Coordinates of N, CA and C in Angstrom, one line a residue:
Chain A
X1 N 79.2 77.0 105.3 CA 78.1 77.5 106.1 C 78.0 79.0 106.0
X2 N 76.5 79.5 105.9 CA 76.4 81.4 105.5 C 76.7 82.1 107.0
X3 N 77.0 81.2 108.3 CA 77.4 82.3 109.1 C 76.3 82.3 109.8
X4 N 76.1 82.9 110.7 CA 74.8 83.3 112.0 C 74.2 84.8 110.9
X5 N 73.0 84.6 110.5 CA 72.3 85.1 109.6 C 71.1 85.7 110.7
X6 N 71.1 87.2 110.4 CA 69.8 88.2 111.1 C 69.1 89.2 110.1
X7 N 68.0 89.2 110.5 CA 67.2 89.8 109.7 C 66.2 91.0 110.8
X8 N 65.8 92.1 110.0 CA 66.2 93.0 109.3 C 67.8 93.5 109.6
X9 N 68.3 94.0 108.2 CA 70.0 94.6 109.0 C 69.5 95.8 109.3
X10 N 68.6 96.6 109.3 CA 68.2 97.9 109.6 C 66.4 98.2 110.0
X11 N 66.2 98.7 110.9 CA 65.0 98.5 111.4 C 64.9 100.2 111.8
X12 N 63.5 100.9 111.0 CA 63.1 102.4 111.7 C 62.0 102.3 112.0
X13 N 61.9 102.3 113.4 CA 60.2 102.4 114.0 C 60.2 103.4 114.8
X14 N 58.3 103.4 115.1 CA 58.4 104.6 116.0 C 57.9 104.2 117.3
X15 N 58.0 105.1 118.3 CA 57.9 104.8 119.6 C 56.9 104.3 119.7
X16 N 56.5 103.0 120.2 CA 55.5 102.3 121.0 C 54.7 101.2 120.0
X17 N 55.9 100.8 119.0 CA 55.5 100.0 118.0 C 56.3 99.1 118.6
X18 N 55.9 97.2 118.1 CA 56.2 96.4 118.3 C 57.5 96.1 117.2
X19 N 58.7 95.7 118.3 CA 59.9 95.1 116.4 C 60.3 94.2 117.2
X20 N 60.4 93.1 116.0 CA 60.8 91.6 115.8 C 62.0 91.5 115.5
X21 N 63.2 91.2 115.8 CA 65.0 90.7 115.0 C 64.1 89.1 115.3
X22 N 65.0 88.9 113.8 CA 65.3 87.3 113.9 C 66.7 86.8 113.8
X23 N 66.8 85.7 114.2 CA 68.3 85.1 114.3 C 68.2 83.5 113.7
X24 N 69.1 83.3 113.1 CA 69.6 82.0 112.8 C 70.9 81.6 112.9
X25 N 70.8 80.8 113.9 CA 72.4 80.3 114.1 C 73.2 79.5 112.9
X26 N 74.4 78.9 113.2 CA 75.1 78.1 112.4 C 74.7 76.8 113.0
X27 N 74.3 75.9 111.8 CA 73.9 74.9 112.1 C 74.9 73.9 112.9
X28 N 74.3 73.3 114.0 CA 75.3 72.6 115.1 C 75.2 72.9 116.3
X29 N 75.2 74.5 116.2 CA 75.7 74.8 117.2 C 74.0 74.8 118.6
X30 N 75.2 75.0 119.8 CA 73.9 74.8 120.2 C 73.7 75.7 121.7
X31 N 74.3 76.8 121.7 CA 74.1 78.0 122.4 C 73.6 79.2 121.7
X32 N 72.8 80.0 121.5 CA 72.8 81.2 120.7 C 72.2 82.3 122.0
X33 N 73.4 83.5 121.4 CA 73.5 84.5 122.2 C 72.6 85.7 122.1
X34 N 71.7 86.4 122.2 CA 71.5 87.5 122.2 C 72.2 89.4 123.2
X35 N 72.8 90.0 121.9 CA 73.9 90.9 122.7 C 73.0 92.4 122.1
X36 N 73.1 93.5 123.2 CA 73.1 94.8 122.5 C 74.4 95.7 122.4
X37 N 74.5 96.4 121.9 CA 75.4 97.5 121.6 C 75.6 98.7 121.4
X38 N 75.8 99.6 122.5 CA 75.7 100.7 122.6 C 77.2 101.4 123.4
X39 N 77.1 102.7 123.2 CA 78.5 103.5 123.4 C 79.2 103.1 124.7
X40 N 77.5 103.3 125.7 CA 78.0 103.7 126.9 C 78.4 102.6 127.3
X41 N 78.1 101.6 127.5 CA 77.9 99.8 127.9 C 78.5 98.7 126.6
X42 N 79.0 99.0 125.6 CA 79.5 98.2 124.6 C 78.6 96.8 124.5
X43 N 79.2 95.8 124.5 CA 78.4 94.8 124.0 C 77.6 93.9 125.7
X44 N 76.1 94.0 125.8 CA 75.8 93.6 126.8 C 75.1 92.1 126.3
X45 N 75.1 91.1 127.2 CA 74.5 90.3 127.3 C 73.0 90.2 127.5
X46 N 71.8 90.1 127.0 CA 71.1 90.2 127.1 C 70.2 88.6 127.6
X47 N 70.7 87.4 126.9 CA 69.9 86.1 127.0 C 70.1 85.5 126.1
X48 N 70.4 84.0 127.0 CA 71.3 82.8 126.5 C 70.9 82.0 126.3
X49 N 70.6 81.3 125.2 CA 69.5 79.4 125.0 C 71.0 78.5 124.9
X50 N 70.3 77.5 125.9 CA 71.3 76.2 125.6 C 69.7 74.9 124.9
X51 N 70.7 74.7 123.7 CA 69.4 73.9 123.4 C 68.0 74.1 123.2
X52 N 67.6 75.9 122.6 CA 66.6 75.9 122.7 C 65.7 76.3 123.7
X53 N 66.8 76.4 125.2 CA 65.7 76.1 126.3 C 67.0 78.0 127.4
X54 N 65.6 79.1 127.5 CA 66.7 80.0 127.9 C 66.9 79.4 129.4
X55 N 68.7 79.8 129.5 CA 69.5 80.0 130.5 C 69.4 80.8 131.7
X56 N 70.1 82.1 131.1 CA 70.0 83.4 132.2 C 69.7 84.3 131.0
X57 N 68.6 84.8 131.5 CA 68.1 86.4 131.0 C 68.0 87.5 131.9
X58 N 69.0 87.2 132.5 CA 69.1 88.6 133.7 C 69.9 89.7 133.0
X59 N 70.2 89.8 132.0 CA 70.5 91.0 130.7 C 69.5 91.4 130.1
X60 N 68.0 90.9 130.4 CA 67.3 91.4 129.5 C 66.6 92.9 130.5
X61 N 66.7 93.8 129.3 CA 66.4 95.2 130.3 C 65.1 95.3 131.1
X62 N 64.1 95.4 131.1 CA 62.8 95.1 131.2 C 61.3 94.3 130.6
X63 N 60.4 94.0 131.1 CA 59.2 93.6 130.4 C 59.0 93.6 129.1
X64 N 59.5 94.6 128.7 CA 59.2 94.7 127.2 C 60.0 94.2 126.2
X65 N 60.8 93.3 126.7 CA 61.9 92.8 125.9 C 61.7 91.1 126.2
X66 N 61.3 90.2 125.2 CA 61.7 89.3 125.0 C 62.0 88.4 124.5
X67 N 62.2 87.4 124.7 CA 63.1 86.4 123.5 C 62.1 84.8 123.1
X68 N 62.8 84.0 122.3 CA 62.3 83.1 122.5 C 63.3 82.5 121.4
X69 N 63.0 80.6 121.4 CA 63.9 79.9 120.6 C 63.0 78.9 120.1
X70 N 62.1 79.1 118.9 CA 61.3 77.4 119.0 C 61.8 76.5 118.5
X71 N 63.0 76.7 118.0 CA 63.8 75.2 117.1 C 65.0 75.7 117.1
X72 N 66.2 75.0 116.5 CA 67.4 74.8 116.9 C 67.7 76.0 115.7
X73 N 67.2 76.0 114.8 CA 67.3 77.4 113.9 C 66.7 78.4 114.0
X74 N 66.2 78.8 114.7 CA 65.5 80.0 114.4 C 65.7 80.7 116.2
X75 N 65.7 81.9 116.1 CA 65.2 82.8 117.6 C 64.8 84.1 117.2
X76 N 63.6 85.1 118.4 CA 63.4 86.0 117.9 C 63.6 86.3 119.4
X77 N 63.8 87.9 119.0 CA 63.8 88.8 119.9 C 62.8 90.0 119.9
X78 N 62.2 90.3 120.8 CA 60.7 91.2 120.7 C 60.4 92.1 121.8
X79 N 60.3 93.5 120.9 CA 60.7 94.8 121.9 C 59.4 95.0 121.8
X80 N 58.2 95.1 123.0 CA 56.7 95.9 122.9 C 56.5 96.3 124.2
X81 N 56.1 97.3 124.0 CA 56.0 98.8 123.0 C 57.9 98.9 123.0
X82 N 57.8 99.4 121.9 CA 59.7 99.7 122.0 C 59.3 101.4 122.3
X83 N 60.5 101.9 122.3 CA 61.4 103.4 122.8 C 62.8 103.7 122.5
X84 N 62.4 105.4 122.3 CA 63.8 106.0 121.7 C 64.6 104.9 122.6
X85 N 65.5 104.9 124.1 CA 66.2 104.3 124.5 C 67.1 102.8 124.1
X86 N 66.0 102.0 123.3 CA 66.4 101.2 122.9 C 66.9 101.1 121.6
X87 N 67.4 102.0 121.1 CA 67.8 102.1 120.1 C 69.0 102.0 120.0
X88 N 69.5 100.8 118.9 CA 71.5 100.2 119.4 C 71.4 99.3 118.5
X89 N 72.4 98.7 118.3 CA 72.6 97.5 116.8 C 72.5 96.4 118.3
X90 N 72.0 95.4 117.6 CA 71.7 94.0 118.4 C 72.5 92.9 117.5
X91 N 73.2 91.9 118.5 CA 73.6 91.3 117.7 C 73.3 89.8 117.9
X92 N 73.1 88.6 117.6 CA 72.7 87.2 117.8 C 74.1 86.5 117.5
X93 N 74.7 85.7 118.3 CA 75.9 84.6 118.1 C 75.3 83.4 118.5
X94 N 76.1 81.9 117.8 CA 76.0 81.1 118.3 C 77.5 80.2 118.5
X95 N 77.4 79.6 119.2 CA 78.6 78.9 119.6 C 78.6 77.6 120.1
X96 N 79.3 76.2 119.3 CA 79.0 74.7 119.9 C 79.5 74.8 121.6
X97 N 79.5 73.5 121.7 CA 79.5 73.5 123.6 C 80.5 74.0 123.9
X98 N 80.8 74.8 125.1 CA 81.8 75.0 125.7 C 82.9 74.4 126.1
X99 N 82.9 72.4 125.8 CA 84.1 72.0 125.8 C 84.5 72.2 124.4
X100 N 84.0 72.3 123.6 CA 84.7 72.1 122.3 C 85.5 73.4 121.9
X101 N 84.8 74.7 122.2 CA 85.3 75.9 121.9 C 84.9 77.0 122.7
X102 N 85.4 78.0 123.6 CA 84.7 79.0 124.1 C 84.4 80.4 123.2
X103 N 84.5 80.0 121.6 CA 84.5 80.9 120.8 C 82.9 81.3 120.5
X104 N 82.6 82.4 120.3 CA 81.2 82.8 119.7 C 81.1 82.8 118.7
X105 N 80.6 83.1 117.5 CA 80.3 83.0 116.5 C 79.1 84.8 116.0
X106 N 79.3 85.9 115.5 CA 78.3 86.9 115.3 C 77.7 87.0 114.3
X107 N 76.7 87.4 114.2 CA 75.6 87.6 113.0 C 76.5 89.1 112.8
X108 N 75.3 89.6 111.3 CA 76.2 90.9 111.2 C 75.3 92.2 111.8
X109 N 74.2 91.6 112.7 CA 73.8 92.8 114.0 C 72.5 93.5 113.1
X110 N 71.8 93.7 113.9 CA 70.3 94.6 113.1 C 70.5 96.1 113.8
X111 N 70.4 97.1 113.2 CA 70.6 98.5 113.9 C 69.0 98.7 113.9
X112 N 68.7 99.3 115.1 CA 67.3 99.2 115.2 C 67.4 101.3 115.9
X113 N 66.5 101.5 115.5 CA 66.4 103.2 115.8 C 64.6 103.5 115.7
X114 N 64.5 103.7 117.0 CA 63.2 103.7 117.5 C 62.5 105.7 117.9
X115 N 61.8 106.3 116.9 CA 61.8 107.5 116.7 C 60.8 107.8 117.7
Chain B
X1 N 78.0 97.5 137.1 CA 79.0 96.9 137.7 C 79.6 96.5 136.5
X2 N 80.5 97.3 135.6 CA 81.9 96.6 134.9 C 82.4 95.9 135.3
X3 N 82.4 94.3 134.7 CA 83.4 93.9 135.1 C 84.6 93.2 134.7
X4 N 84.3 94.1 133.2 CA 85.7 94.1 132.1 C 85.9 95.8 132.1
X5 N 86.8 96.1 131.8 CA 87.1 97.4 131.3 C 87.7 97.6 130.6
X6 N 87.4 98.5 129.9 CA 88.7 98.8 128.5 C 88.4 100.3 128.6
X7 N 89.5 101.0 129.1 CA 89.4 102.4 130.1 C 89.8 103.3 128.4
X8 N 90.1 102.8 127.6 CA 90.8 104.0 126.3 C 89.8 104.0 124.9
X9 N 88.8 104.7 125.1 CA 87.9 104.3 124.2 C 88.3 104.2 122.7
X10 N 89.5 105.1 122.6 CA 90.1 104.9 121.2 C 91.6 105.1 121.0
X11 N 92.3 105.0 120.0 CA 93.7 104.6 120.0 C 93.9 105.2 119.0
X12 N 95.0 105.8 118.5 CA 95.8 105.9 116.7 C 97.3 106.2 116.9
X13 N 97.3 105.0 115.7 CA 99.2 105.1 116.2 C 99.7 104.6 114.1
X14 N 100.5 104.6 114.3 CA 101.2 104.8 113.0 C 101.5 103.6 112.2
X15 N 101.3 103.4 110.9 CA 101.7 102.4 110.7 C 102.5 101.5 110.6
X16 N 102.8 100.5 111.0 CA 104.5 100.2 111.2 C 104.5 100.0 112.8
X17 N 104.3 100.8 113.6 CA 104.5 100.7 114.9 C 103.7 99.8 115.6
X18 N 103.6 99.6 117.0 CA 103.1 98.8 117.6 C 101.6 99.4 118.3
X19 N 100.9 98.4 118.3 CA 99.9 98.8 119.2 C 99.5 98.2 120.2
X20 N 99.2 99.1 121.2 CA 98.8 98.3 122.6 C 97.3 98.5 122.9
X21 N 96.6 97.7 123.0 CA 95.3 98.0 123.5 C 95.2 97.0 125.0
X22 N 94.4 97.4 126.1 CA 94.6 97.1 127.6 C 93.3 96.7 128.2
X23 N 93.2 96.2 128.9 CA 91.8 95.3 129.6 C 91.5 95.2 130.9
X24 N 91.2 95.3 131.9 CA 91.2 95.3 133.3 C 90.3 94.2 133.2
X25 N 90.3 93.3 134.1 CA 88.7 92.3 135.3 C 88.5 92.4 136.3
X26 N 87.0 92.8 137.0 CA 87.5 92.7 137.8 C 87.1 90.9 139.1
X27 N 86.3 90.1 138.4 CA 86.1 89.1 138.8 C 87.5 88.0 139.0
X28 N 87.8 87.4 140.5 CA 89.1 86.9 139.8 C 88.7 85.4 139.7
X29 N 87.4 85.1 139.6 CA 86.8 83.9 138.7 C 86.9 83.2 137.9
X30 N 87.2 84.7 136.3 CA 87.4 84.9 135.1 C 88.7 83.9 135.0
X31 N 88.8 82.8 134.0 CA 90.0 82.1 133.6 C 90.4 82.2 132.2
X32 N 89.3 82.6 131.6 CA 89.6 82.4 129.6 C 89.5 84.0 129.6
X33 N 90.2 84.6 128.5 CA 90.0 85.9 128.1 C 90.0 85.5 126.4
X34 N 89.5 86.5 125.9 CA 89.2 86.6 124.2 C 89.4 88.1 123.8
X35 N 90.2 87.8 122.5 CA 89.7 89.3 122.4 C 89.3 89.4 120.7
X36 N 88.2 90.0 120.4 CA 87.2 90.3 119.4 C 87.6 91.4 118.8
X37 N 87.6 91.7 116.9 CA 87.4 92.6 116.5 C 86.3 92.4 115.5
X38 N 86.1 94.5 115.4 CA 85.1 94.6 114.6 C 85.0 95.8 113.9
X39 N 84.8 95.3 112.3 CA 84.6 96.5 111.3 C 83.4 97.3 111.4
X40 N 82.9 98.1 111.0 CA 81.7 99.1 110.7 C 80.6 98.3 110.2
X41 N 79.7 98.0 110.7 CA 78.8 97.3 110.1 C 78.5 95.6 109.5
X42 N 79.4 95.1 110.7 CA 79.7 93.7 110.5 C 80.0 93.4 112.4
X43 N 79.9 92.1 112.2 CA 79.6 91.4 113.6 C 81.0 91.4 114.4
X44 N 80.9 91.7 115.8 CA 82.5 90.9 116.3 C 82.9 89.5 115.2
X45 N 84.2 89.7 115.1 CA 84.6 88.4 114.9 C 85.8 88.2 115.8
X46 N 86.2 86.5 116.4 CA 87.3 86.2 117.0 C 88.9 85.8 116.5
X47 N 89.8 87.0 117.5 CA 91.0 87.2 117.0 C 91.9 86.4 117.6
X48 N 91.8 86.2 118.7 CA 92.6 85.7 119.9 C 91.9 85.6 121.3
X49 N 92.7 84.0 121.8 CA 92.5 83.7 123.3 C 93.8 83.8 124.2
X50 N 93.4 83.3 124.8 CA 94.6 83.1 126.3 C 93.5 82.7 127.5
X51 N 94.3 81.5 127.8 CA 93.6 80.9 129.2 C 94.8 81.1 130.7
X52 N 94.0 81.2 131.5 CA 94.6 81.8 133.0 C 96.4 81.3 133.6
X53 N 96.4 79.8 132.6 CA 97.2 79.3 132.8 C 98.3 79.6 132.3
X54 N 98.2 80.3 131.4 CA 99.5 81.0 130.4 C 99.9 82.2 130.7
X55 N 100.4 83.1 130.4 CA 100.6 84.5 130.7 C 100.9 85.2 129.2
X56 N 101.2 84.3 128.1 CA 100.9 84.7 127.1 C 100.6 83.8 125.9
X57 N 100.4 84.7 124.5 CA 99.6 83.8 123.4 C 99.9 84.6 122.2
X58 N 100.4 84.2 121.4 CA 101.1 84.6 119.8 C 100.7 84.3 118.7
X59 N 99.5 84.9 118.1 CA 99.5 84.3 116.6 C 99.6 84.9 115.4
X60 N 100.4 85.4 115.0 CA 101.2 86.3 114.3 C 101.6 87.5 114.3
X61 N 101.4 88.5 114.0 CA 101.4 89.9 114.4 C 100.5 90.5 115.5
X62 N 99.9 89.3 116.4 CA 98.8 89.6 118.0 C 99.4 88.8 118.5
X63 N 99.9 89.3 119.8 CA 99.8 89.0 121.1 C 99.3 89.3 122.3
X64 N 98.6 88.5 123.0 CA 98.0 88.4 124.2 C 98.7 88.5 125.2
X65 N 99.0 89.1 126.5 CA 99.7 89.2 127.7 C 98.4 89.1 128.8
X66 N 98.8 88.5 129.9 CA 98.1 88.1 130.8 C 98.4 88.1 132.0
X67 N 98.5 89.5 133.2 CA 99.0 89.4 134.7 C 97.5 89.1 135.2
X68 N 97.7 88.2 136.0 CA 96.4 87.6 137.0 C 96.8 88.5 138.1
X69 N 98.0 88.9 138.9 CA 98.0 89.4 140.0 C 97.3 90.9 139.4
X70 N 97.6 91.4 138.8 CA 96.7 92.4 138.3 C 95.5 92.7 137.6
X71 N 95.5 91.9 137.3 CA 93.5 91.3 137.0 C 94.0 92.3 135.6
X72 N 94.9 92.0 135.1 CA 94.8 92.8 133.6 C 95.5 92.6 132.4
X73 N 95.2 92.4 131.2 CA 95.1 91.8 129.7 C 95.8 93.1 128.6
X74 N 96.8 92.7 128.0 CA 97.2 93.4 126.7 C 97.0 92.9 125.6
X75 N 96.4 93.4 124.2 CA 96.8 93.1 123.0 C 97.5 94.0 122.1
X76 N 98.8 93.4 121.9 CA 99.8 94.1 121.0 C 99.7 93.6 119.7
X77 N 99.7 94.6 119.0 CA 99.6 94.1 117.6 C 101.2 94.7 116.7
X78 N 102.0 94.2 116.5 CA 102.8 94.1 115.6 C 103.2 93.9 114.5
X79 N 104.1 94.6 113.4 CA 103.6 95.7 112.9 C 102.4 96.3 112.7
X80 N 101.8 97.0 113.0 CA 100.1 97.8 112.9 C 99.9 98.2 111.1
X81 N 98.8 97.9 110.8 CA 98.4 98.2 109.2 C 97.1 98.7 109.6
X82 N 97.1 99.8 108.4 CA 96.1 100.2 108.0 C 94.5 99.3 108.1
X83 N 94.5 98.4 107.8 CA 93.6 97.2 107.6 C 92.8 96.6 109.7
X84 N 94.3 96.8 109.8 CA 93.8 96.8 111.6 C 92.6 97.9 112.1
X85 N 92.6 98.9 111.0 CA 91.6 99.8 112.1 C 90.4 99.0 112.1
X86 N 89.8 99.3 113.5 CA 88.6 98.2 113.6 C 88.2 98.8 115.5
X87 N 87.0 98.0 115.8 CA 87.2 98.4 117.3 C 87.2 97.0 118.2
X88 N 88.2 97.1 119.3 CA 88.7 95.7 119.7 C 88.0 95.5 120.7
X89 N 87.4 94.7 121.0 CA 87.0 93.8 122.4 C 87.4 93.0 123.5
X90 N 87.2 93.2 124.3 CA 87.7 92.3 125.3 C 86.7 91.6 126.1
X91 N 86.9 90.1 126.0 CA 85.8 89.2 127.0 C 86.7 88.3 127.8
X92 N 85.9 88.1 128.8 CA 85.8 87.2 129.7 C 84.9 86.2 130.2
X93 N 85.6 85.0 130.6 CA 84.7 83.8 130.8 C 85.3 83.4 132.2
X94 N 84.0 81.9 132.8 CA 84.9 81.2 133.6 C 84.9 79.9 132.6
X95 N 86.4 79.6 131.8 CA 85.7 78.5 131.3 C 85.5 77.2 131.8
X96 N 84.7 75.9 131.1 CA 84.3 75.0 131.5 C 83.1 74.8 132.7
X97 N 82.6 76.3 133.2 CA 81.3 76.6 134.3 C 80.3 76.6 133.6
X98 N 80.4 75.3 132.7 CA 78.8 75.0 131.7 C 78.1 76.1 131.5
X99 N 78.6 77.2 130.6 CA 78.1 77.8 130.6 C 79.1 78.5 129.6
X100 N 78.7 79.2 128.1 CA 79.6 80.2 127.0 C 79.8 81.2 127.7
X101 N 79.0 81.5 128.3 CA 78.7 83.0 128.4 C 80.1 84.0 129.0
X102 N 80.5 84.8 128.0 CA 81.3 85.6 128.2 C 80.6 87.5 128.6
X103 N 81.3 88.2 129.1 CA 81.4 89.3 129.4 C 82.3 89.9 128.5
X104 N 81.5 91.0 128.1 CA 82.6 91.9 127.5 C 82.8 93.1 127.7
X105 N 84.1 93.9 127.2 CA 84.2 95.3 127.6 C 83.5 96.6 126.6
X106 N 83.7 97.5 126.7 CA 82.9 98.9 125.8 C 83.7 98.4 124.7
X107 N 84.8 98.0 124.3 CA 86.1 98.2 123.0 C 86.6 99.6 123.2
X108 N 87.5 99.4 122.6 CA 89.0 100.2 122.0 C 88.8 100.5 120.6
X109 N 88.3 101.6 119.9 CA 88.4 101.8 118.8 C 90.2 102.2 118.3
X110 N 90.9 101.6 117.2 CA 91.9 101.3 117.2 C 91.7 102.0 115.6
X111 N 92.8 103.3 115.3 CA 92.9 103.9 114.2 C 94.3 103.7 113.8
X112 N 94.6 102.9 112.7 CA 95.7 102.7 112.1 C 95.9 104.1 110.8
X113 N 97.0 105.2 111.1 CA 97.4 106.2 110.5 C 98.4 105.6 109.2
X114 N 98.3 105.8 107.9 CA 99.0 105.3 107.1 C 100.3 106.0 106.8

């Protein structure tokens, strides 16, 4: 398996432009995580699909941030209008059920820097 | 509201020697701990667990330590190599509360001196 796969690894936009990360989990699994990453706060939880269907998105910062899952492969995450502030590597995990493993699984993170 | 900590934002110790990196919680909820490393430009990956019920966990040169009365987590790494520098993570779960979702700390950037 290639791993939990994200796309763009690097993203330069400018303030009040819309940016898209995509995520693809490892096939099976059937939680996929959305995380940001920054100095002050290290890895925050942002919003959690079980099955496609979100959990808790009480990580997600504001309005302008959201997510979505339409199939068991694919999620996107969507910053409009984005801002300097959000600027931080993001990263997407997935991980099978919780009885089987409480391990995550990480993409290798999109660095997004919003001018 | 932290409610992992990892109070030492970075470390450097020698190679050969031991390293300690430390974790506070403060939920006493939390039953599963993990702890994650990560290179420059690449994803956490998973190093080690320990669940509430143990007090420790060994898988080769890492070990996990675990005081619940103190709501606080060690990972010692034995002998330390060069190859270890990375920055470490610390999560927490409740596990089996249907639910993955872990908490994690800022990390411990961890510099192995050759």
């Amino acid at each position: 398996d290639a791993g939990v796969i994200q796309s763009p690894r690097h993203e330069v936009t400018e303030m009040g432009q819309e940016v898209t990360l995509r995520c693809k989990p490892i096939s099976g699994h059937d939680y996929l995580f959305w995380y940001r990453q920054t100095m002050m706060r290290g890895l925050e939880l942002l919003i959690y699909f079980n099955n496609n269907v979100p959990i808790d998105d009480s990580g997600m910062p504001e309005d302008r941030f959201s997510a979505k899952m339409p199939n068991a492969s694919f999620s996107t995450l969507k910053i409009q209008p984005s801002e300097p502030r959000d600027s931080a590597v993001y990263f997407c995990a997935s991980s099978p059920p919780f009885w089987e493993n409480n391990e995550q699984f990480f993409g290798p993170g999109t660095r997004l820097t919003v001018l | 509201d932290q409610q992992v900590k990892q109070n030492s934002p970075s470390l450097s110790v020698q190679e050969g020697r031991i390293s300690i990196l430390n974790c506070d919680y403060t939920n006493s909820m939390f039953d599963y701990f993990l702890w994650y490393k990560k290179y420059p430009a690449e994803g956490p990956t998973f190093l080690i667990s320990i669940s509430s019920i143990k007090d420790k966990n060994e898988d080769g040169r890492f070990t996990v330590f675990l005081n619940k009365s103190a709501k606080h987590l060690s990972l010692h790494i034995v002998p330390s190599q060069p190859g270890d520098s990375a920055v470490y993570f610390c999560a927490a779960s409740v596990y089996g509360g249907a639910t993955n979702k872990l908490i994690f700390g800022t990390g411990t950037l961890l510099a192995v001196q050759p």
